[in-house]
Coordinates of C-alpha atoms in Angstrom, one line a residue:
X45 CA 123.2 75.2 94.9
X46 CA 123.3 78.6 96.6
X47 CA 122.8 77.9 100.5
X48 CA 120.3 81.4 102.2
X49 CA 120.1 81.6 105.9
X50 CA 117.4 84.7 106.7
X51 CA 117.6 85.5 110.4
X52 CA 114.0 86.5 111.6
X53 CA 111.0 84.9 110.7
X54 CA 108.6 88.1 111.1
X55 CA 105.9 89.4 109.6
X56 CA 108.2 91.1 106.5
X57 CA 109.9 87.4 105.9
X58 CA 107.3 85.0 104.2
X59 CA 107.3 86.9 100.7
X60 CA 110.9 87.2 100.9
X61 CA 111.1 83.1 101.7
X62 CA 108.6 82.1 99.6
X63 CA 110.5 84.0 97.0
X64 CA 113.6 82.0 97.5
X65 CA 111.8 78.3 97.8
X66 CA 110.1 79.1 94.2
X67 CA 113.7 78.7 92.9
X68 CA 115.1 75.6 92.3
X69 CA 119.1 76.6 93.0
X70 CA 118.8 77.7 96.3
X71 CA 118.9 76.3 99.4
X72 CA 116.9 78.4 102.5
X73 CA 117.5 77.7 106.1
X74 CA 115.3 80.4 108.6
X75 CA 116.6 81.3 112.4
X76 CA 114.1 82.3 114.4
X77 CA 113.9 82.3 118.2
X78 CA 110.4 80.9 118.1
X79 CA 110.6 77.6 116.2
X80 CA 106.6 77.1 115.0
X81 CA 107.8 80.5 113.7
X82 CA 110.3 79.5 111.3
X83 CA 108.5 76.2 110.3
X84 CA 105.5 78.3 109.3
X85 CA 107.3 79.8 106.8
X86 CA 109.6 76.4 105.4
X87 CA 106.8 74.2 105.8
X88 CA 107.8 70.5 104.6
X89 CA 109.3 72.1 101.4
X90 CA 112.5 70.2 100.6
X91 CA 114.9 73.2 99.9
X92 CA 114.0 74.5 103.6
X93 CA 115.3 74.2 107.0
X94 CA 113.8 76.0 110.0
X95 CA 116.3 76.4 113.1
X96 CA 115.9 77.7 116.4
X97 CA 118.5 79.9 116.9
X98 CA 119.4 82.5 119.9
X99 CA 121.1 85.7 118.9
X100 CA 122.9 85.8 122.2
X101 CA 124.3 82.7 121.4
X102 CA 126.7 83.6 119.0
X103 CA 128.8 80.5 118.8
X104 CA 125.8 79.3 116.8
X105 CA 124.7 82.4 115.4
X106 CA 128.5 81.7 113.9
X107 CA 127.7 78.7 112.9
X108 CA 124.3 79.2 110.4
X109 CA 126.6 82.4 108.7
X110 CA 129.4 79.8 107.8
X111 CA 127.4 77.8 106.2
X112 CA 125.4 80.1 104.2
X113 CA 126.3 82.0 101.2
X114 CA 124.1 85.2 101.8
X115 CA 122.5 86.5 105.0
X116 CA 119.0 88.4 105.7
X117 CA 118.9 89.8 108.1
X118 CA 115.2 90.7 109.4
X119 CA 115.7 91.5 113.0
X120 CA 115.5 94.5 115.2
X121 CA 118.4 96.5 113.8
X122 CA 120.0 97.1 117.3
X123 CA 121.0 92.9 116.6
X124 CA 122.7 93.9 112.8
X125 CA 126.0 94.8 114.2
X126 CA 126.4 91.2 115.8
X127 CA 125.0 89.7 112.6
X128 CA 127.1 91.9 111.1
X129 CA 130.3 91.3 112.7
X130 CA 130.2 87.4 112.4
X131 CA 129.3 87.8 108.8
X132 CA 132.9 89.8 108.6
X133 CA 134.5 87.1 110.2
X134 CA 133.5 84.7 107.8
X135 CA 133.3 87.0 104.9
X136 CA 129.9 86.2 103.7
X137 CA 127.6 88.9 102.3
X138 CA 124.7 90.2 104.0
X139 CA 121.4 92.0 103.4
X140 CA 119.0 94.4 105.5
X141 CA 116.0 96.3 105.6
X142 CA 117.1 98.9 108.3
X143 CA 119.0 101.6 108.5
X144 CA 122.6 102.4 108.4
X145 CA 123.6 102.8 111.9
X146 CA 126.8 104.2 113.3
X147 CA 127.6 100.5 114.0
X148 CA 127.1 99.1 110.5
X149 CA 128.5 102.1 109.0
X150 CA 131.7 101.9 111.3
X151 CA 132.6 98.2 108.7
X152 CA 132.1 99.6 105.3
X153 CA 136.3 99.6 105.2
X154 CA 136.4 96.3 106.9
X155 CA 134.0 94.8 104.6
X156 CA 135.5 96.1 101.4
X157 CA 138.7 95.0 102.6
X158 CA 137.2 91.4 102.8
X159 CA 135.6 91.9 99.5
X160 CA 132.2 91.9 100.6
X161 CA 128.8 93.5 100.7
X162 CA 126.6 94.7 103.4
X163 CA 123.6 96.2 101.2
X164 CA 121.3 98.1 103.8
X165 CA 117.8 99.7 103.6
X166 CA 115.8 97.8 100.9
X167 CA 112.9 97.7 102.7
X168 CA 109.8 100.1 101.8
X169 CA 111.1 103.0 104.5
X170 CA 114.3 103.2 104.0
X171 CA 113.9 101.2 100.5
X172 CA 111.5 101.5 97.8
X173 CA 111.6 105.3 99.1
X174 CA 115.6 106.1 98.1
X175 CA 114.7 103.7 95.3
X176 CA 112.1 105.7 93.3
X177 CA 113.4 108.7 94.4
X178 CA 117.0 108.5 93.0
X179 CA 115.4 106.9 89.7
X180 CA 113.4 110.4 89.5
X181 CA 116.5 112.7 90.5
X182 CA 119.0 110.6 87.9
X183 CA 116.4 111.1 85.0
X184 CA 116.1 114.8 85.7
X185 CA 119.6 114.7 85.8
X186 CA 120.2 113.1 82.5
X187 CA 118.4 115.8 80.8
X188 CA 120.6 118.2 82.7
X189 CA 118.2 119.4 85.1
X190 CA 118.9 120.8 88.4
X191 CA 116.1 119.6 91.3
X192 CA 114.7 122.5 93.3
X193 CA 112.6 120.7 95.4
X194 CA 111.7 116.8 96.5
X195 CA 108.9 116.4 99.1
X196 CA 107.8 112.6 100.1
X197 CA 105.0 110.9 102.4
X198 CA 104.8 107.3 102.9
X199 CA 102.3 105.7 105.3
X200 CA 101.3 101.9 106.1
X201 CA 97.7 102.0 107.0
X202 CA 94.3 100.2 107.1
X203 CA 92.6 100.2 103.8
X204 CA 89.5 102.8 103.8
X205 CA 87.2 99.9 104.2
X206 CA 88.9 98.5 107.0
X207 CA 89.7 102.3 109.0
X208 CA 86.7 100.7 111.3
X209 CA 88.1 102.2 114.5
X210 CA 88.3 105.6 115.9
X211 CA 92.1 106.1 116.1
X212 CA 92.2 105.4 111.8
X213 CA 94.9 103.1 112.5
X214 CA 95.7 99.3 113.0
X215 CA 98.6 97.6 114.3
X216 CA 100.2 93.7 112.6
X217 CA 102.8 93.8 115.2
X218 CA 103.9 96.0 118.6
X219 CA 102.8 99.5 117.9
X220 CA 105.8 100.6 120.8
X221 CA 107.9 101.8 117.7
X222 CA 105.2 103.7 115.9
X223 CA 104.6 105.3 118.9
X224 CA 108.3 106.2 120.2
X225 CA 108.3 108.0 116.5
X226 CA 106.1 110.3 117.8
X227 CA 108.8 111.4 120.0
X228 CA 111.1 112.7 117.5
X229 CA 112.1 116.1 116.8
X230 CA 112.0 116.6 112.7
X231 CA 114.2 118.9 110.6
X232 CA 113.5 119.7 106.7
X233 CA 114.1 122.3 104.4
X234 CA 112.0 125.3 102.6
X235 CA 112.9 127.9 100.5
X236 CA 116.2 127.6 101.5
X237 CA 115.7 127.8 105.1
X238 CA 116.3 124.9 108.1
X239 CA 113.2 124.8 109.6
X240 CA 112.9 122.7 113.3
X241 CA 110.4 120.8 114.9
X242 CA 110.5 119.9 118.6
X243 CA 109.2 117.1 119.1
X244 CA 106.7 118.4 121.2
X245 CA 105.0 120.2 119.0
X246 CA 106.2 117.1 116.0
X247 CA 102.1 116.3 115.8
X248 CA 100.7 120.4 115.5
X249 CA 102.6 120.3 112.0
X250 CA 100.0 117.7 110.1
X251 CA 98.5 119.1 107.0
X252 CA 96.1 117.7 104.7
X253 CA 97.4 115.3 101.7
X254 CA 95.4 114.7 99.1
X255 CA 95.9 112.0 96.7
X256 CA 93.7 111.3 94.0
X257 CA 91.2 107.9 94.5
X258 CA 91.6 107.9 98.0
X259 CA 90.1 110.3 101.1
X260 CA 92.3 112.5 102.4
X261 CA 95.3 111.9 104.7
X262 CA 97.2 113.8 107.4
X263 CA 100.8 114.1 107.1
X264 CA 103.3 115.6 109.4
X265 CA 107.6 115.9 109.5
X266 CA 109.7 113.0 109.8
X267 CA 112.8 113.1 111.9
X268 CA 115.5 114.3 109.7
X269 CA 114.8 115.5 105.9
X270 CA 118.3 117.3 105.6
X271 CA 120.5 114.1 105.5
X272 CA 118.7 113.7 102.1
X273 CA 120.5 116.1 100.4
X274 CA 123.8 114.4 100.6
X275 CA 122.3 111.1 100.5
X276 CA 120.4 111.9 97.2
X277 CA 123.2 114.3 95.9
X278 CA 120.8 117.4 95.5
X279 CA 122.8 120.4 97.9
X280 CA 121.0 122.7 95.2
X281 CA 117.5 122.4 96.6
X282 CA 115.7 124.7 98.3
X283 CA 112.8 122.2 99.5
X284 CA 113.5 118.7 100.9
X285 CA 110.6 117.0 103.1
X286 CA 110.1 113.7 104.2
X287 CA 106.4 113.0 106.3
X288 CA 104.1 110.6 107.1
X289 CA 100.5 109.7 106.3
X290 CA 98.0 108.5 108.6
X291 CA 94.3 109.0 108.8
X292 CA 92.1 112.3 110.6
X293 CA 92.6 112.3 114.0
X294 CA 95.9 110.3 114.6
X295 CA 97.9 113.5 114.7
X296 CA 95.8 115.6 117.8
X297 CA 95.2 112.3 119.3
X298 CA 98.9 111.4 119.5
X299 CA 99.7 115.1 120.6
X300 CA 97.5 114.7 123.5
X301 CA 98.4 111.1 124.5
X302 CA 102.1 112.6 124.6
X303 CA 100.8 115.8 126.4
X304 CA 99.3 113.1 129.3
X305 CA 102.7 111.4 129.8
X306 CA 101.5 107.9 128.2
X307 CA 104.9 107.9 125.8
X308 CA 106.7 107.7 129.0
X309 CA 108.8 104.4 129.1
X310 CA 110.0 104.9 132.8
X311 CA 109.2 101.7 134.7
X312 CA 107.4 102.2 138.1
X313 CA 105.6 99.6 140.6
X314 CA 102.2 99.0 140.0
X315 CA 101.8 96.9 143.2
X316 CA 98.3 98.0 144.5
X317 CA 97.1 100.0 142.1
X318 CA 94.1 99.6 139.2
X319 CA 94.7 101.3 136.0
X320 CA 92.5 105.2 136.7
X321 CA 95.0 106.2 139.7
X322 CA 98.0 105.4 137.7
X323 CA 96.7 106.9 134.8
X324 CA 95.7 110.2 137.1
X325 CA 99.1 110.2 138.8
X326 CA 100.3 110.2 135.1
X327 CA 98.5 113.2 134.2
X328 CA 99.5 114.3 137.8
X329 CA 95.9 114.3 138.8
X330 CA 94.7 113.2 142.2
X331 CA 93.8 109.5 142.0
X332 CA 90.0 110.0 142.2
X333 CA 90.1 112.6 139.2
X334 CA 86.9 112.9 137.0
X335 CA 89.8 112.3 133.8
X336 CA 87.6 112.8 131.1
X337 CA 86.3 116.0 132.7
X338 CA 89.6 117.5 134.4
X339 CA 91.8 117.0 130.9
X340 CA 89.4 118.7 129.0
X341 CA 89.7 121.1 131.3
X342 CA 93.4 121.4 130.9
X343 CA 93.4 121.3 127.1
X344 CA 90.5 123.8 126.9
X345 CA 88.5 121.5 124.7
X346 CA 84.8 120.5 125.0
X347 CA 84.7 117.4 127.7
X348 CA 82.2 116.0 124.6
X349 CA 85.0 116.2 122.2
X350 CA 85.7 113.4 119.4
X351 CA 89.4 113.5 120.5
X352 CA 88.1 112.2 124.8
X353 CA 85.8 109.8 122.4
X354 CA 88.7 108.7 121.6
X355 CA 90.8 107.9 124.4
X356 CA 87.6 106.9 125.9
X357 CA 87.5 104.2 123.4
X358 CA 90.8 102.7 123.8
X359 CA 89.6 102.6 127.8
X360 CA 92.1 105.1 129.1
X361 CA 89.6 106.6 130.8
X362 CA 88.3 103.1 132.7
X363 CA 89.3 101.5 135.9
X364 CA 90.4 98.0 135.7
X365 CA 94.1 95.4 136.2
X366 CA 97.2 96.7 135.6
X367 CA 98.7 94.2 133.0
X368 CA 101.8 93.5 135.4
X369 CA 103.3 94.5 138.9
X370 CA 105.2 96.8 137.7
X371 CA 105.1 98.6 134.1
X372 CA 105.4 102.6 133.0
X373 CA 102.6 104.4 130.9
X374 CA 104.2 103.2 127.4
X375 CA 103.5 99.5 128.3
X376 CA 100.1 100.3 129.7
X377 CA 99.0 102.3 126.8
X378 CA 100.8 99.3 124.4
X379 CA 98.8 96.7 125.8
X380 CA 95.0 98.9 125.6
X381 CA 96.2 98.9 121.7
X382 CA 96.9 95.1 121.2
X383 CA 93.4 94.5 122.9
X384 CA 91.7 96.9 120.4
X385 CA 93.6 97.8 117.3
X386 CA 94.8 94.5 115.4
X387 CA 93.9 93.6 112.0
X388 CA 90.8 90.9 112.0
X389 CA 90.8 88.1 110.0
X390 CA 90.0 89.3 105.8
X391 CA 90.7 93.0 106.6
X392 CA 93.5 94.8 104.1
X393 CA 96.1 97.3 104.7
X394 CA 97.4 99.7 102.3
X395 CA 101.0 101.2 101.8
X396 CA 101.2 104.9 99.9
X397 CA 104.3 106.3 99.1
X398 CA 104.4 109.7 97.1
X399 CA 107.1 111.6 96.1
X400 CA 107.2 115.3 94.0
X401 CA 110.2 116.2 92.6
X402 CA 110.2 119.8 91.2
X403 CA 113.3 120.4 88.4
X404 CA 114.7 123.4 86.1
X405 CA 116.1 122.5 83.4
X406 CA 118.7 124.4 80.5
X407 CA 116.4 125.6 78.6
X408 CA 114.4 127.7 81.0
X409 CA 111.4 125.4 81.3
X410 CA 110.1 123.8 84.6
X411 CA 108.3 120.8 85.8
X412 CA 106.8 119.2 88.6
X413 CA 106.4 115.2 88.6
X414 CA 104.5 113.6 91.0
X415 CA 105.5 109.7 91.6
X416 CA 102.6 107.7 94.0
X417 CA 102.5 103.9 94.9
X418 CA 99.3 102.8 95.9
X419 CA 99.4 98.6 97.4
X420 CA 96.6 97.1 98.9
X421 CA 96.9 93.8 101.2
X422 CA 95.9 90.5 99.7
X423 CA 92.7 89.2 102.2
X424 CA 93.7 86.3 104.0
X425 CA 97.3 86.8 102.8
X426 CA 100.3 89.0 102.6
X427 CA 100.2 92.4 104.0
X428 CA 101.3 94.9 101.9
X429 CA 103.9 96.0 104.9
X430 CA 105.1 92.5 104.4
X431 CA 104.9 92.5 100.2
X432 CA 106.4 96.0 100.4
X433 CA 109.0 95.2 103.2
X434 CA 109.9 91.5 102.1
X435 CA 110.1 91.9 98.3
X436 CA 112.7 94.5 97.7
X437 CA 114.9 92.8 100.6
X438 CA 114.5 89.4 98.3
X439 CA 115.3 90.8 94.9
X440 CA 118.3 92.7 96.5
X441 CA 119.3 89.5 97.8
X442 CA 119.1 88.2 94.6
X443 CA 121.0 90.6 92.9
X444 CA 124.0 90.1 95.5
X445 CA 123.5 86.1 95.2
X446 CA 123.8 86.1 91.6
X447 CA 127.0 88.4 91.7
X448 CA 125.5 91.1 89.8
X449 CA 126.9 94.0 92.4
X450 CA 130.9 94.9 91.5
X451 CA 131.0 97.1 94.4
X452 CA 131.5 96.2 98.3
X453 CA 131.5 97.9 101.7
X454 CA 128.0 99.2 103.6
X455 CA 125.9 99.9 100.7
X456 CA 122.5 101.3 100.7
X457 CA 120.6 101.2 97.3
X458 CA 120.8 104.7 95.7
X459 CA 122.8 104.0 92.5
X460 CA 121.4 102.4 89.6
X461 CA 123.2 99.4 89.5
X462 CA 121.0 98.7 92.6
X463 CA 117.7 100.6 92.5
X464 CA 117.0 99.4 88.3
X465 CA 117.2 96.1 88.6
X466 CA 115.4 95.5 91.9
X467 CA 112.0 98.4 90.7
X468 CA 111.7 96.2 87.5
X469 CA 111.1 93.2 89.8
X470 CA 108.8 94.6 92.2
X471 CA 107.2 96.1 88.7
X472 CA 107.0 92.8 87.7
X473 CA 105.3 91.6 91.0
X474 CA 102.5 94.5 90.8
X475 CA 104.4 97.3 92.5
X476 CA 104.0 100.1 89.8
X477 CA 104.3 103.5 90.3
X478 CA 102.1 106.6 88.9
X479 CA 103.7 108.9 87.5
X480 CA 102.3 112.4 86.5
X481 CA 104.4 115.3 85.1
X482 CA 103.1 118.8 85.2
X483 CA 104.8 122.1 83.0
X484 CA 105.2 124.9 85.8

């Protein structure tokens, strides 16, 4: 029996789990930090083991990779390389959802020296993205096309009927990451030509998306698009995007919530003061400042404006606790979205992930194919974050389990041997793609 320790009991790791305790010849133990954590998701089930384990304490960390056959790991990826490192040490394979650091990618000749695999990004983004994409740039290819351009948008939101709050957005776990992306510069390609965003002016680049069924989005540049043409093996393009979907409003809300300084993680002592100074001396206004009033002032923007209903909303413009003695405008700004912008009980999210590949092909003709994955949240149960995060990482950790991968080193899943087998069983679990082909 095949023993499966996953590190990280999350909100990704219950379809991944549940996936492994439906088989009868395997074996799961879960590490969590948080114990009622891990037993949530082994339950009494008699193939699983929850552990409380510390990832400082590496002596034991040691101890749960010797004994298991493959390891998940579903932690922050700043903890891989540790998990990484031990799992070199004992030569055990080892799965991800993150992406390839410097760190990880620093063992790929240490790991196929010890004959085994460290398969990272199988996830939804980085996963099911490379995944689909590489499927459409291999079949152009196999017809002997050349791909001119490859846009793609991927966004994990509330479900129209649940989009019940003014920012369009909800949050299943600390939006702190979500909004550090916002502080990104983003780099991507058109005709031919680098084009750069600072990432000061990363949310004044949102355009409308429009994808049929559903209302329209806003999508705007993600960090760096150019890395994709090596990693997908397309130098000829002229157009390579990658973006992000949220709902109206997010992107010239976000802008301005960077403009006041509230993406700030600086730490400074709160002792004595209520949450309007600080967030005046954050906007370096005086700590009596009319904030609604003197902001719209400094945006040149009508002090009746949906954008101050906004931030009125969230309370940013209230007096009240600071949620600490000491803290910096990032925290503050965390905690006012944890109070107001979680998921209630029954409410769906929704993952869409588009991608448009545009190809010429030998015989003078052109085409434009349009690939869109549309996932809705089951009420009451898994997310589709968590179906679209948990079930690629679990059928790629079936694939290395059941031997089926002759290569080794830091792998990520862009060659068929990797991307076929694991889209047939998320097909099989009800993530299908649409796919519409246009003559140009």
């Amino acid at each position: 029996m095949k023993h499966l320790l996953v590190i990280g009991a999350g909100f990704v790791a219950g379809p991944l789990v549940r996936t492994f305790l439906e088989k009868p010849d395997v074996r799961v133990t879960v590490a969590d930090i948080e114990p009622e954590k891990a037993r949530a998701l082994t339950g009494t089930h008699e193939r699983g083991r929850a552990v409380v384990l510390d990832l400082n304490d590496e002596a034991a960390l040691r101890n749960e990779i010797k004994g298991a056959d493959l390891v998940v790991s579903l932690v922050p990826y700043v903890f891989h390389p540790v998990v990484a490192r031990l799992c070199l040490a004992e030569k055990k394979n080892l799965v991800t959802t993150s992406y390839v650091s410097e760190a990880m990618r620093s063992l790929d000749a240490d790991a196929r020296r010890a004959g085994i695999i460290f398969l990272n990004e199988v996830g939804l983004d980085p996963g099911i993205d490379h995944m689909e994409a590489m499927k459409g740039i291999d079949g152009i290819r196999s017809r002997g096309g050349r791909v001119l351009g490859f846009r793609s948008y991927c966004g994990g939101l509330p479900a129209p009927e649940a989009d019940t709050n003014p920012f369009g957005y909800k949050f299943s776990w600390s939006p702190r990451g979500v909004l550090l992306a916002g502080k990104n510069e983003a780099r991507y390609l058109k005709d031919g030509r680098e084009v750069v965003i600072p990432a000061a002016d990363l949310f004044l680049n949102a355009e409308t998306i429009e994808i049929p069924g559903l209302p329209a989005f806003e999508g705007y540049p993600n960090r760096n698009s150019l890395s994709y043409l090596e990693t997908y093996g397309i130098p000829e393009a002229r157009d390579i995007f990658r973006g992000t979907l949220r709902w109206p409003g997010w992107c010239e809300t976000l802008k301005k919530i960077g403009d006041w300084g509230l993406l700030d993680a600086k730490v400074s002592d709160w002792t004595g003061l209520t949450r309007r100074p600080f967030l005046a001396r954050t906007a370096g206004l005086p700590d009596g400042a009319d904030l609604r009033r003197e902001l719209a002032a400094r945006w040149k923007i009508d002090p009746e404006a949906k954008l101050l209903d906004r931030l009125a909303w969230l309370g940013l413009f209230e007096d009240g606790p600071l949620p600490g003695k000491s803290g910096s405008p990032l925290d503050l700004l965390e905690k006012l979205m944890l109070a107001k912008m979680l998921y209630a009980p029954g409410e769906r999210d929704m993952v869409v992930l588009q991608h448009e590949f545009r190809a010429a092909f030998p015989d003078g003709t052109a085409e434009r194919t349009v690939s869109t994955l549309i996932d809705y949240g089951i009420p009451g149960g898994d997310t589709s974050m968590s179906r679209t995060v948990g079930l690629p990482a679990a059928a790629a950790a079936d694939l290395v389990l059941k031997g089926r991968l002759n290569r080794t080193g830091v792998l990520t899943p862009v060659t068929p041997d990797v991307y076929g087998p694991i889209l047939a069983e998320l097909k099989s679990r009800g993530l299908v793609f649409r796919e519409e082909t246009i003559s140009e």
